[in-house]
Amino acid sequence: MREIVIRAGKVAIRARLLETPTAERIWAALPIHAEAKMWGREVYFNAPVSSDPEPGARDVINAGEIAFWPDGDAIAIGFGPTPVSRRGEIRMASPCNIWAMALDDVSRLKSVHAGEGISIVDANGHDA
């Protein structure tokens, strides 16, 4: 199983990749370094990959699902309501591809601030 570590500020979240075309593209692009952006209770950041919406892409996700936002070529991690959420759901701006599952509590990302460095690396320290 392929695992990654997402680091932002003082937070590190481990995640396991799913078997999807988007996961393959992101794995091949590792390591990824960017600047964190915030949208409500969502951290997102630009990624050097593109992907069309996959079958099953959706705009409402569950905490712990790591998403790729095709409309913005960005990785998005929702951990609570966003500006378009209804009744506490985690709603993205438009349908996203779910490409990984967090192994740690994504609510820890609430301590991350816009502009902080964020990175994704192979959890085992290997080049992808």
N, CA, C and O atoms as CSV, one atom per row, in Angstrom:
chain,resi,resn,atom,element,x,y,z
A,1,MET,N,N,0.836,-1.187,0.000
A,1,MET,CA,C,0.000,0.000,0.000
A,1,MET,C,C,0.879,1.248,0.000
A,1,MET,O,O,1.844,1.344,0.758
A,2,ARG,N,N,0.536,2.184,-0.848
A,2,ARG,CA,C,1.308,3.417,-0.925
A,2,ARG,C,C,0.756,4.423,0.082
A,2,ARG,O,O,-0.450,4.660,0.152
A,3,GLU,N,N,1.662,5.005,0.853
A,3,GLU,CA,C,1.277,6.002,1.847
A,3,GLU,C,C,2.068,7.278,1.639
A,3,GLU,O,O,3.213,7.263,1.186
A,4,ILE,N,N,1.427,8.378,1.983
A,4,ILE,CA,C,2.044,9.693,1.884
A,4,ILE,C,C,1.952,10.392,3.224
A,4,ILE,O,O,1.203,9.975,4.108
A,5,VAL,N,N,2.723,11.461,3.364
A,5,VAL,CA,C,2.608,12.351,4.515
A,5,VAL,C,C,2.354,13.748,3.968
A,5,VAL,O,O,3.083,14.242,3.108
A,6,ILE,N,N,1.306,14.369,4.488
A,6,ILE,CA,C,0.981,15.753,4.142
A,6,ILE,C,C,1.407,16.592,5.342
A,6,ILE,O,O,0.913,16.395,6.452
A,7,ARG,N,N,2.326,17.529,5.112
A,7,ARG,CA,C,2.812,18.398,6.186
A,7,ARG,C,C,2.400,19.829,5.904
A,7,ARG,O,O,2.607,20.344,4.805
A,8,ALA,N,N,1.817,20.464,6.905
A,8,ALA,CA,C,1.417,21.868,6.797
A,8,ALA,C,C,1.620,22.505,8.158
A,8,ALA,O,O,1.041,22.057,9.148
A,9,GLY,N,N,2.442,23.549,8.216
A,9,GLY,CA,C,2.735,24.150,9.506
A,9,GLY,C,C,3.325,23.098,10.432
A,9,GLY,O,O,4.304,22.440,10.077
A,10,LYS,N,N,2.746,22.932,11.608
A,10,LYS,CA,C,3.231,21.939,12.579
A,10,LYS,C,C,2.458,20.622,12.507
A,10,LYS,O,O,2.646,19.745,13.350
A,11,VAL,N,N,1.597,20.482,11.514
A,11,VAL,CA,C,0.729,19.311,11.392
A,11,VAL,C,C,1.276,18.349,10.339
A,11,VAL,O,O,1.728,18.769,9.274
A,12,ALA,N,N,1.228,17.065,10.651
A,12,ALA,CA,C,1.565,16.012,9.682
A,12,ALA,C,C,0.423,15.001,9.681
A,12,ALA,O,O,0.043,14.480,10.730
A,13,ILE,N,N,-0.111,14.733,8.513
A,13,ILE,CA,C,-1.217,13.786,8.337
A,13,ILE,C,C,-0.742,12.685,7.388
A,13,ILE,O,O,-0.284,12.964,6.279
A,14,ARG,N,N,-0.854,11.447,7.830
A,14,ARG,CA,C,-0.544,10.314,6.954
A,14,ARG,C,C,-1.804,9.928,6.185
A,14,ARG,O,O,-2.918,10.050,6.695
A,15,ALA,N,N,-1.612,9.463,4.956
A,15,ALA,CA,C,-2.756,9.031,4.154
A,15,ALA,C,C,-2.337,7.866,3.267
A,15,ALA,O,O,-1.169,7.725,2.903
A,16,ARG,N,N,-3.315,7.038,2.932
A,16,ARG,CA,C,-3.113,5.882,2.049
A,16,ARG,C,C,-3.760,6.177,0.698
A,16,ARG,O,O,-4.920,6.584,0.633
A,17,LEU,N,N,-3.009,5.971,-0.369
A,17,LEU,CA,C,-3.538,6.226,-1.703
A,17,LEU,C,C,-4.555,5.171,-2.101
A,17,LEU,O,O,-4.429,3.999,-1.746
A,18,LEU,N,N,-5.559,5.603,-2.838
A,18,LEU,CA,C,-6.548,4.704,-3.423
A,18,LEU,C,C,-6.076,4.328,-4.821
A,18,LEU,O,O,-5.127,4.915,-5.340
A,19,GLU,N,N,-6.727,3.365,-5.418
A,19,GLU,CA,C,-6.388,2.936,-6.782
A,19,GLU,C,C,-7.237,3.734,-7.761
A,19,GLU,O,O,-8.267,3.255,-8.236
A,20,THR,N,N,-6.797,4.964,-8.063
A,20,THR,CA,C,-7.525,5.817,-9.004
A,20,THR,C,C,-6.528,6.473,-9.955
A,20,THR,O,O,-5.345,6.585,-9.633
A,21,PRO,N,N,-7.003,6.912,-11.137
A,21,PRO,CA,C,-6.109,7.629,-12.046
A,21,PRO,C,C,-5.521,8.902,-11.414
A,21,PRO,O,O,-4.354,9.223,-11.640
A,22,THR,N,N,-6.315,9.612,-10.637
A,22,THR,CA,C,-5.810,10.821,-9.981
A,22,THR,C,C,-4.709,10.478,-8.989
A,22,THR,O,O,-3.696,11.173,-8.930
A,23,ALA,N,N,-4.891,9.420,-8.211
A,23,ALA,CA,C,-3.858,9.000,-7.260
A,23,ALA,C,C,-2.564,8.681,-7.998
A,23,ALA,O,O,-1.481,9.017,-7.518
A,24,GLU,N,N,-2.662,8.036,-9.161
A,24,GLU,CA,C,-1.471,7.711,-9.951
A,24,GLU,C,C,-0.743,8.983,-10.376
A,24,GLU,O,O,0.483,9.059,-10.295
A,25,ARG,N,N,-1.498,9.977,-10.829
A,25,ARG,CA,C,-0.876,11.234,-11.274
A,25,ARG,C,C,-0.186,11.952,-10.113
A,25,ARG,O,O,0.921,12.470,-10.261
A,26,ILE,N,N,-0.846,11.976,-8.972
A,26,ILE,CA,C,-0.260,12.661,-7.808
A,26,ILE,C,C,0.981,11.910,-7.326
A,26,ILE,O,O,1.998,12.533,-7.023
A,27,TRP,N,N,0.909,10.591,-7.254
A,27,TRP,CA,C,2.059,9.782,-6.829
A,27,TRP,C,C,3.261,10.063,-7.737
A,27,TRP,O,O,4.385,10.219,-7.261
A,28,ALA,N,N,3.013,10.125,-9.039
A,28,ALA,CA,C,4.099,10.360,-9.999
A,28,ALA,C,C,4.693,11.758,-9.863
A,28,ALA,O,O,5.835,11.980,-10.266
A,29,ALA,N,N,3.941,12.706,-9.302
A,29,ALA,CA,C,4.399,14.094,-9.171
A,29,ALA,C,C,5.123,14.370,-7.844
A,29,ALA,O,O,5.644,15.467,-7.645
A,30,LEU,N,N,5.161,13.380,-6.933
A,30,LEU,CA,C,5.788,13.618,-5.623
A,30,LEU,C,C,7.275,13.904,-5.759
A,30,LEU,O,O,7.907,13.387,-6.681
A,31,PRO,N,N,7.854,14.705,-4.877
A,31,PRO,CA,C,7.183,15.455,-3.810
A,31,PRO,C,C,6.495,16.702,-4.361
A,31,PRO,O,O,6.915,17.265,-5.372
A,32,ILE,N,N,5.444,17.116,-3.685
A,32,ILE,CA,C,4.699,18.320,-4.059
A,32,ILE,C,C,4.891,19.344,-2.948
A,32,ILE,O,O,4.726,19.024,-1.771
A,33,HIS,N,N,5.233,20.559,-3.313
A,33,HIS,CA,C,5.403,21.657,-2.355
A,33,HIS,C,C,4.567,22.835,-2.843
A,33,HIS,O,O,4.614,23.195,-4.019
A,34,ALA,N,N,3.812,23.424,-1.941
A,34,ALA,CA,C,2.926,24.523,-2.324
A,34,ALA,C,C,2.678,25.426,-1.119
A,34,ALA,O,O,3.310,25.285,-0.072
A,35,GLU,N,N,1.753,26.343,-1.294
A,35,GLU,CA,C,1.352,27.263,-0.242
A,35,GLU,C,C,-0.105,26.973,0.108
A,35,GLU,O,O,-0.963,26.902,-0.771
A,36,ALA,N,N,-0.369,26.808,1.391
A,36,ALA,CA,C,-1.725,26.478,1.841
A,36,ALA,C,C,-2.676,27.648,1.615
A,36,ALA,O,O,-2.323,28.810,1.814
A,37,LYS,N,N,-3.879,27.308,1.199
A,37,LYS,CA,C,-4.979,28.270,1.081
A,37,LYS,C,C,-6.121,27.716,1.923
A,37,LYS,O,O,-6.228,26.504,2.109
A,38,MET,N,N,-6.959,28.584,2.422
A,38,MET,CA,C,-8.074,28.157,3.275
A,38,MET,C,C,-9.397,28.598,2.642
A,38,MET,O,O,-9.498,29.668,2.043
A,39,TRP,N,N,-10.402,27.737,2.796
A,39,TRP,CA,C,-11.765,28.067,2.362
A,39,TRP,C,C,-12.693,27.447,3.399
A,39,TRP,O,O,-13.046,26.271,3.309
A,40,GLY,N,N,-13.078,28.242,4.373
A,40,GLY,CA,C,-13.821,27.687,5.502
A,40,GLY,C,C,-12.943,26.682,6.219
A,40,GLY,O,O,-11.793,26.976,6.547
A,41,ARG,N,N,-13.479,25.500,6.463
A,41,ARG,CA,C,-12.726,24.421,7.120
A,41,ARG,C,C,-12.174,23.457,6.073
A,41,ARG,O,O,-12.345,22.241,6.160
A,42,GLU,N,N,-11.514,24.036,5.094
A,42,GLU,CA,C,-10.856,23.262,4.040
A,42,GLU,C,C,-9.485,23.873,3.777
A,42,GLU,O,O,-9.354,25.089,3.641
A,43,VAL,N,N,-8.475,23.026,3.708
A,43,VAL,CA,C,-7.146,23.437,3.266
A,43,VAL,C,C,-7.020,22.946,1.832
A,43,VAL,O,O,-7.314,21.787,1.537
A,44,TYR,N,N,-6.586,23.824,0.950
A,44,TYR,CA,C,-6.340,23.388,-0.419
A,44,TYR,C,C,-5.070,24.045,-0.936
A,44,TYR,O,O,-4.621,25.063,-0.411
A,45,PHE,N,N,-4.501,23.445,-1.974
A,45,PHE,CA,C,-3.264,23.968,-2.528
A,45,PHE,C,C,-3.078,23.450,-3.948
A,45,PHE,O,O,-3.552,22.371,-4.304
A,46,ASN,N,N,-2.381,24.239,-4.745
A,46,ASN,CA,C,-2.153,23.891,-6.134
A,46,ASN,C,C,-1.276,22.651,-6.227
A,46,ASN,O,O,-0.378,22.440,-5.413
A,47,ALA,N,N,-1.558,21.838,-7.238
A,47,ALA,CA,C,-0.787,20.626,-7.495
A,47,ALA,C,C,-0.328,20.647,-8.950
A,47,ALA,O,O,-1.041,21.157,-9.815
A,48,PRO,N,N,0.848,20.102,-9.229
A,48,PRO,CA,C,1.367,20.109,-10.600
A,48,PRO,C,C,0.790,18.984,-11.457
A,48,PRO,O,O,1.510,18.373,-12.247
A,49,VAL,N,N,-0.488,18.715,-11.305
A,49,VAL,CA,C,-1.173,17.682,-12.080
A,49,VAL,C,C,-2.535,18.206,-12.515
A,49,VAL,O,O,-3.069,19.155,-11.940
A,50,SER,N,N,-3.073,17.578,-13.525
A,50,SER,CA,C,-4.437,17.863,-13.970
A,50,SER,C,C,-5.177,16.544,-14.058
A,50,SER,O,O,-4.577,15.502,-14.321
A,51,SER,N,N,-6.478,16.589,-13.837
A,51,SER,CA,C,-7.301,15.391,-13.945
A,51,SER,C,C,-8.732,15.820,-14.185
A,51,SER,O,O,-9.223,16.762,-13.562
A,52,ASP,N,N,-9.395,15.130,-15.084
A,52,ASP,CA,C,-10.818,15.362,-15.288
A,52,ASP,C,C,-11.581,14.713,-14.145
A,52,ASP,O,O,-11.048,13.834,-13.467
A,53,PRO,N,N,-12.831,15.138,-13.920
A,53,PRO,CA,C,-13.632,14.443,-12.908
A,53,PRO,C,C,-13.751,12.961,-13.269
A,53,PRO,O,O,-14.033,12.606,-14.414
A,54,GLU,N,N,-13.533,12.113,-12.273
A,54,GLU,CA,C,-13.629,10.668,-12.472
A,54,GLU,C,C,-15.048,10.199,-12.150
A,54,GLU,O,O,-15.798,10.918,-11.490
A,55,PRO,N,N,-15.424,9.012,-12.605
A,55,PRO,CA,C,-16.711,8.462,-12.169
A,55,PRO,C,C,-16.718,8.430,-10.640
A,55,PRO,O,O,-15.751,7.982,-10.024
A,56,GLY,N,N,-17.766,8.887,-10.051
A,56,GLY,CA,C,-17.823,8.923,-8.593
A,56,GLY,C,C,-17.353,10.240,-7.993
A,56,GLY,O,O,-17.410,10.411,-6.775
A,57,ALA,N,N,-16.888,11.181,-8.824
A,57,ALA,CA,C,-16.511,12.501,-8.299
A,57,ALA,C,C,-17.728,13.113,-7.622
A,57,ALA,O,O,-18.851,12.976,-8.107
A,58,ARG,N,N,-17.501,13.789,-6.499
A,58,ARG,CA,C,-18.636,14.367,-5.770
A,58,ARG,C,C,-18.216,15.618,-5.039
A,58,ARG,O,O,-17.036,15.850,-4.778
A,59,ASP,N,N,-19.222,16.424,-4.714
A,59,ASP,CA,C,-18.927,17.682,-4.024
A,59,ASP,C,C,-19.096,17.589,-2.518
A,59,ASP,O,O,-18.581,18.447,-1.801
A,60,VAL,N,N,-19.794,16.588,-2.011
A,60,VAL,CA,C,-19.895,16.386,-0.564
A,60,VAL,C,C,-18.992,15.210,-0.208
A,60,VAL,O,O,-19.150,14.104,-0.725
A,61,ILE,N,N,-18.040,15.475,0.691
A,61,ILE,CA,C,-17.082,14.441,1.081
A,61,ILE,C,C,-17.180,14.185,2.578
A,61,ILE,O,O,-17.849,14.916,3.308
A,62,ASN,N,N,-16.509,13.147,3.011
A,62,ASN,CA,C,-16.430,12.818,4.437
A,62,ASN,C,C,-15.072,13.243,4.975
A,62,ASN,O,O,-14.080,13.243,4.247
A,63,ALA,N,N,-15.033,13.605,6.248
A,63,ALA,CA,C,-13.754,13.927,6.882
A,63,ALA,C,C,-12.821,12.741,6.708
A,63,ALA,O,O,-13.208,11.595,6.936
A,64,GLY,N,N,-11.601,13.023,6.306
A,64,GLY,CA,C,-10.624,11.966,6.099
A,64,GLY,C,C,-10.419,11.610,4.640
A,64,GLY,O,O,-9.414,10.991,4.291
A,65,GLU,N,N,-11.358,11.994,3.779
A,65,GLU,CA,C,-11.174,11.760,2.353
A,65,GLU,C,C,-10.333,12.906,1.789
A,65,GLU,O,O,-10.638,14.080,2.000
A,66,ILE,N,N,-9.271,12.543,1.070
A,66,ILE,CA,C,-8.397,13.539,0.462
A,66,ILE,C,C,-8.840,13.675,-0.992
A,66,ILE,O,O,-8.912,12.688,-1.724
A,67,ALA,N,N,-9.136,14.911,-1.402
A,67,ALA,CA,C,-9.750,15.151,-2.704
A,67,ALA,C,C,-8.817,15.914,-3.636
A,67,ALA,O,O,-7.890,16.599,-3.205
A,68,PHE,N,N,-9.094,15.772,-4.917
A,68,PHE,CA,C,-8.463,16.593,-5.946
A,68,PHE,C,C,-9.574,17.368,-6.622
A,68,PHE,O,O,-10.571,16.788,-7.051
A,69,TRP,N,N,-9.404,18.684,-6.719
A,69,TRP,CA,C,-10.411,19.571,-7.293
A,69,TRP,C,C,-10.044,19.833,-8.757
A,69,TRP,O,O,-9.183,20.670,-9.030
A,70,PRO,N,N,-10.687,19.127,-9.711
A,70,PRO,CA,C,-10.333,19.279,-11.126
A,70,PRO,C,C,-10.480,20.703,-11.648
A,70,PRO,O,O,-9.692,21.127,-12.494
A,71,ASP,N,N,-11.462,21.444,-11.170
A,71,ASP,CA,C,-11.686,22.801,-11.674
A,71,ASP,C,C,-10.552,23.760,-11.307
A,71,ASP,O,O,-10.396,24.802,-11.943
A,72,GLY,N,N,-9.765,23.417,-10.291
A,72,GLY,CA,C,-8.691,24.304,-9.869
A,72,GLY,C,C,-7.324,23.661,-9.842
A,72,GLY,O,O,-6.361,24.270,-9.377
A,73,ASP,N,N,-7.223,22.415,-10.344
A,73,ASP,CA,C,-5.954,21.665,-10.276
A,73,ASP,C,C,-5.344,21.775,-8.881
A,73,ASP,O,O,-4.176,22.130,-8.722
A,74,ALA,N,N,-6.155,21.464,-7.881
A,74,ALA,CA,C,-5.728,21.613,-6.491
A,74,ALA,C,C,-6.113,20.391,-5.669
A,74,ALA,O,O,-7.110,19.720,-5.934
A,75,ILE,N,N,-5.296,20.130,-4.671
A,75,ILE,CA,C,-5.600,19.111,-3.676
A,75,ILE,C,C,-6.377,19.803,-2.573
A,75,ILE,O,O,-5.999,20.888,-2.131
A,76,ALA,N,N,-7.460,19.186,-2.124
A,76,ALA,CA,C,-8.333,19.788,-1.121
A,76,ALA,C,C,-8.591,18.791,0.007
A,76,ALA,O,O,-8.906,17.622,-0.220
A,77,ILE,N,N,-8.446,19.301,1.233
A,77,ILE,CA,C,-8.687,18.464,2.409
A,77,ILE,C,C,-9.712,19.175,3.270
A,77,ILE,O,O,-9.396,20.142,3.963
A,78,GLY,N,N,-10.944,18.688,3.221
A,78,GLY,CA,C,-12.009,19.263,4.029
A,78,GLY,C,C,-12.035,18.628,5.405
A,78,GLY,O,O,-11.929,17.409,5.541
A,79,PHE,N,N,-12.176,19.465,6.428
A,79,PHE,CA,C,-12.244,18.934,7.795
A,79,PHE,C,C,-13.404,19.550,8.568
A,79,PHE,O,O,-13.471,19.419,9.790
A,80,GLY,N,N,-14.301,20.206,7.883
A,80,GLY,CA,C,-15.474,20.819,8.489
A,80,GLY,C,C,-16.212,21.624,7.435
A,80,GLY,O,O,-15.886,21.542,6.251
A,81,PRO,N,N,-17.201,22.398,7.851
A,81,PRO,CA,C,-18.014,23.153,6.891
A,81,PRO,C,C,-17.200,24.162,6.078
A,81,PRO,O,O,-16.277,24.802,6.580
A,82,THR,N,N,-17.578,24.277,4.804
A,82,THR,CA,C,-17.027,25.299,3.914
A,82,THR,C,C,-18.112,26.357,3.709
A,82,THR,O,O,-19.236,26.176,4.177
A,83,PRO,N,N,-17.800,27.455,3.022
A,83,PRO,CA,C,-18.825,28.489,2.812
A,83,PRO,C,C,-20.091,28.015,2.092
A,83,PRO,O,O,-21.128,28.669,2.199
A,84,VAL,N,N,-20.035,26.896,1.363
A,84,VAL,CA,C,-21.224,26.397,0.661
A,84,VAL,C,C,-21.850,25.172,1.332
A,84,VAL,O,O,-22.790,24.588,0.791
A,85,SER,N,N,-21.346,24.782,2.490
A,85,SER,CA,C,-21.885,23.609,3.195
A,85,SER,C,C,-23.291,23.874,3.703
A,85,SER,O,O,-23.676,25.012,3.970
A,86,ARG,N,N,-24.046,22.789,3.827
A,86,ARG,CA,C,-25.381,22.836,4.425
A,86,ARG,C,C,-25.396,21.894,5.615
A,86,ARG,O,O,-24.953,20.751,5.506
A,87,ARG,N,N,-25.893,22.354,6.734
A,87,ARG,CA,C,-26.075,21.528,7.939
A,87,ARG,C,C,-24.837,20.720,8.327
A,87,ARG,O,O,-24.932,19.522,8.593
A,88,GLY,N,N,-23.691,21.369,8.358
A,88,GLY,CA,C,-22.492,20.733,8.869
A,88,GLY,C,C,-21.776,19.787,7.927
A,88,GLY,O,O,-20.764,19.196,8.308
A,89,GLU,N,N,-22.272,19.624,6.703
A,89,GLU,CA,C,-21.587,18.749,5.752
A,89,GLU,C,C,-20.276,19.395,5.304
A,89,GLU,O,O,-20.052,20.586,5.523
A,90,ILE,N,N,-19.423,18.604,4.682
A,90,ILE,CA,C,-18.199,19.115,4.066
A,90,ILE,C,C,-18.466,19.152,2.570
A,90,ILE,O,O,-18.413,18.122,1.898
A,91,ARG,N,N,-18.754,20.342,2.049
A,91,ARG,CA,C,-19.104,20.496,0.634
A,91,ARG,C,C,-18.009,21.283,-0.078
A,91,ARG,O,O,-17.657,22.394,0.316
A,92,MET,N,N,-17.485,20.680,-1.130
A,92,MET,CA,C,-16.464,21.323,-1.941
A,92,MET,C,C,-17.127,22.282,-2.929
A,92,MET,O,O,-18.348,22.273,-3.085
A,93,ALA,N,N,-16.318,23.108,-3.596
A,93,ALA,CA,C,-16.836,24.097,-4.534
A,93,ALA,C,C,-17.493,23.452,-5.752
A,93,ALA,O,O,-18.437,24.006,-6.315
A,94,SER,N,N,-16.999,22.287,-6.158
A,94,SER,CA,C,-17.550,21.521,-7.283
A,94,SER,C,C,-17.064,20.080,-7.116
A,94,SER,O,O,-16.222,19.816,-6.258
A,95,PRO,N,N,-17.575,19.145,-7.915
A,95,PRO,CA,C,-17.199,17.739,-7.716
A,95,PRO,C,C,-15.685,17.515,-7.749
A,95,PRO,O,O,-14.964,18.067,-8.580
A,96,CYS,N,N,-15.240,16.685,-6.812
A,96,CYS,CA,C,-13.823,16.368,-6.642
A,96,CYS,C,C,-13.603,14.858,-6.744
A,96,CYS,O,O,-14.504,14.059,-6.487
A,97,ASN,N,N,-12.381,14.496,-7.126
A,97,ASN,CA,C,-11.969,13.090,-7.160
A,97,ASN,C,C,-11.378,12.734,-5.799
A,97,ASN,O,O,-10.487,13.429,-5.311
A,98,ILE,N,N,-11.859,11.672,-5.189
A,98,ILE,CA,C,-11.288,11.188,-3.933
A,98,ILE,C,C,-10.137,10.262,-4.311
A,98,ILE,O,O,-10.334,9.267,-5.009
A,99,TRP,N,N,-8.932,10.596,-3.846
A,99,TRP,CA,C,-7.752,9.826,-4.275
A,99,TRP,C,C,-6.957,9.230,-3.114
A,99,TRP,O,O,-6.056,8.422,-3.344
A,100,ALA,N,N,-7.269,9.609,-1.874
A,100,ALA,CA,C,-6.557,9.050,-0.716
A,100,ALA,C,C,-7.455,9.128,0.512
A,100,ALA,O,O,-8.418,9.894,0.556
A,101,MET,N,N,-7.110,8.310,1.512
A,101,MET,CA,C,-7.829,8.312,2.793
A,101,MET,C,C,-6.835,8.622,3.906
A,101,MET,O,O,-5.797,7.971,4.021
A,102,ALA,N,N,-7.156,9.610,4.715
A,102,ALA,CA,C,-6.283,9.990,5.823
A,102,ALA,C,C,-6.244,8.886,6.869
A,102,ALA,O,O,-7.257,8.249,7.156
A,103,LEU,N,N,-5.077,8.671,7.426
A,103,LEU,CA,C,-4.901,7.714,8.514
A,103,LEU,C,C,-4.870,8.428,9.863
A,103,LEU,O,O,-4.902,7.790,10.915
A,104,ASP,N,N,-4.806,9.749,9.821
A,104,ASP,CA,C,-4.792,10.577,11.029
A,104,ASP,C,C,-5.969,11.543,10.975
A,104,ASP,O,O,-6.606,11.701,9.934
A,105,ASP,N,N,-6.249,12.181,12.095
A,105,ASP,CA,C,-7.385,13.087,12.228
A,105,ASP,C,C,-7.144,14.385,11.456
A,105,ASP,O,O,-6.286,15.185,11.829
A,106,VAL,N,N,-7.913,14.590,10.373
A,106,VAL,CA,C,-7.725,15.786,9.547
A,106,VAL,C,C,-8.184,17.065,10.248
A,106,VAL,O,O,-7.842,18.159,9.799
A,107,SER,N,N,-8.944,16.956,11.331
A,107,SER,CA,C,-9.366,18.180,12.042
A,107,SER,C,C,-8.164,18.924,12.628
A,107,SER,O,O,-8.273,20.099,12.980
A,108,ARG,N,N,-7.023,18.245,12.733
A,108,ARG,CA,C,-5.806,18.916,13.207
A,108,ARG,C,C,-5.376,20.022,12.253
A,108,ARG,O,O,-4.599,20.897,12.635
A,109,LEU,N,N,-5.870,19.996,11.012
A,109,LEU,CA,C,-5.517,21.017,10.034
A,109,LEU,C,C,-6.102,22.389,10.379
A,109,LEU,O,O,-5.753,23.382,9.741
A,110,LYS,N,N,-6.984,22.458,11.377
A,110,LYS,CA,C,-7.553,23.756,11.754
A,110,LYS,C,C,-6.486,24.727,12.257
A,110,LYS,O,O,-6.731,25.932,12.313
A,111,SER,N,N,-5.301,24.219,12.625
A,111,SER,CA,C,-4.229,25.097,13.092
A,111,SER,C,C,-3.382,25.654,11.940
A,111,SER,O,O,-2.484,26.465,12.166
A,112,VAL,N,N,-3.665,25.220,10.710
A,112,VAL,CA,C,-2.913,25.687,9.542
A,112,VAL,C,C,-3.474,27.038,9.096
A,112,VAL,O,O,-4.682,27.270,9.142
A,113,HIS,N,N,-2.579,27.919,8.665
A,113,HIS,CA,C,-2.979,29.249,8.201
A,113,HIS,C,C,-2.633,29.421,6.736
A,113,HIS,O,O,-1.656,28.854,6.247
A,114,ALA,N,N,-3.443,30.209,6.035
A,114,ALA,CA,C,-3.177,30.513,4.630
A,114,ALA,C,C,-1.764,31.077,4.504
A,114,ALA,O,O,-1.335,31.894,5.319
A,115,GLY,N,N,-1.057,30.638,3.488
A,115,GLY,CA,C,0.289,31.118,3.240
A,115,GLY,C,C,1.377,30.221,3.800
A,115,GLY,O,O,2.540,30.349,3.416
A,116,GLU,N,N,1.020,29.314,4.702
A,116,GLU,CA,C,2.022,28.389,5.236
A,116,GLU,C,C,2.415,27.383,4.167
A,116,GLU,O,O,1.618,27.041,3.293
A,117,GLY,N,N,3.650,26.917,4.248
A,117,GLY,CA,C,4.104,25.887,3.325
A,117,GLY,C,C,3.375,24.586,3.584
A,117,GLY,O,O,3.069,24.249,4.728
A,118,ILE,N,N,3.099,23.860,2.521
A,118,ILE,CA,C,2.452,22.559,2.636
A,118,ILE,C,C,3.144,21.629,1.649
A,118,ILE,O,O,3.522,22.051,0.556
A,119,SER,N,N,3.311,20.371,2.030
A,119,SER,CA,C,3.990,19.428,1.149
A,119,SER,C,C,3.365,18.051,1.261
A,119,SER,O,O,2.738,17.701,2.261
A,120,ILE,N,N,3.558,17.285,0.203
A,120,ILE,CA,C,3.176,15.865,0.197
A,120,ILE,C,C,4.409,15.095,-0.227
A,120,ILE,O,O,5.021,15.387,-1.255
A,121,VAL,N,N,4.767,14.104,0.580
A,121,VAL,CA,C,5.926,13.262,0.283
A,121,VAL,C,C,5.540,11.797,0.482
A,121,VAL,O,O,4.559,11.485,1.157
A,122,ASP,N,N,6.318,10.920,-0.107
A,122,ASP,CA,C,6.181,9.481,0.100
A,122,ASP,C,C,6.469,9.210,1.582
A,122,ASP,O,O,7.514,9.615,2.091
A,123,ALA,N,N,5.578,8.548,2.255
A,123,ALA,CA,C,5.737,8.274,3.695
A,123,ALA,C,C,6.966,7.428,3.978
A,123,ALA,O,O,7.506,7.478,5.083
A,124,ASN,N,N,7.415,6.654,3.005
A,124,ASN,CA,C,8.582,5.803,3.197
A,124,ASN,C,C,9.883,6.462,2.754
A,124,ASN,O,O,10.947,5.845,2.792
A,125,GLY,N,N,9.787,7.727,2.333
A,125,GLY,CA,C,10.981,8.463,1.987
A,125,GLY,C,C,11.583,8.120,0.638
A,125,GLY,O,O,12.679,8.579,0.317
A,126,HIS,N,N,10.877,7.312,-0.166
A,126,HIS,CA,C,11.380,6.955,-1.492
A,126,HIS,C,C,10.917,7.967,-2.513
A,126,HIS,O,O,9.891,8.620,-2.327
A,127,ASP,N,N,11.660,8.100,-3.582
A,127,ASP,CA,C,11.172,8.892,-4.715
A,127,ASP,C,C,10.072,8.055,-5.357
A,127,ASP,O,O,10.196,6.838,-5.493
A,128,ALA,N,N,9.003,8.722,-5.745
A,128,ALA,CA,C,7.864,8.007,-6.328
A,128,ALA,C,C,8.224,7.408,-7.670
A,128,ALA,O,O,7.386,6.770,-8.306
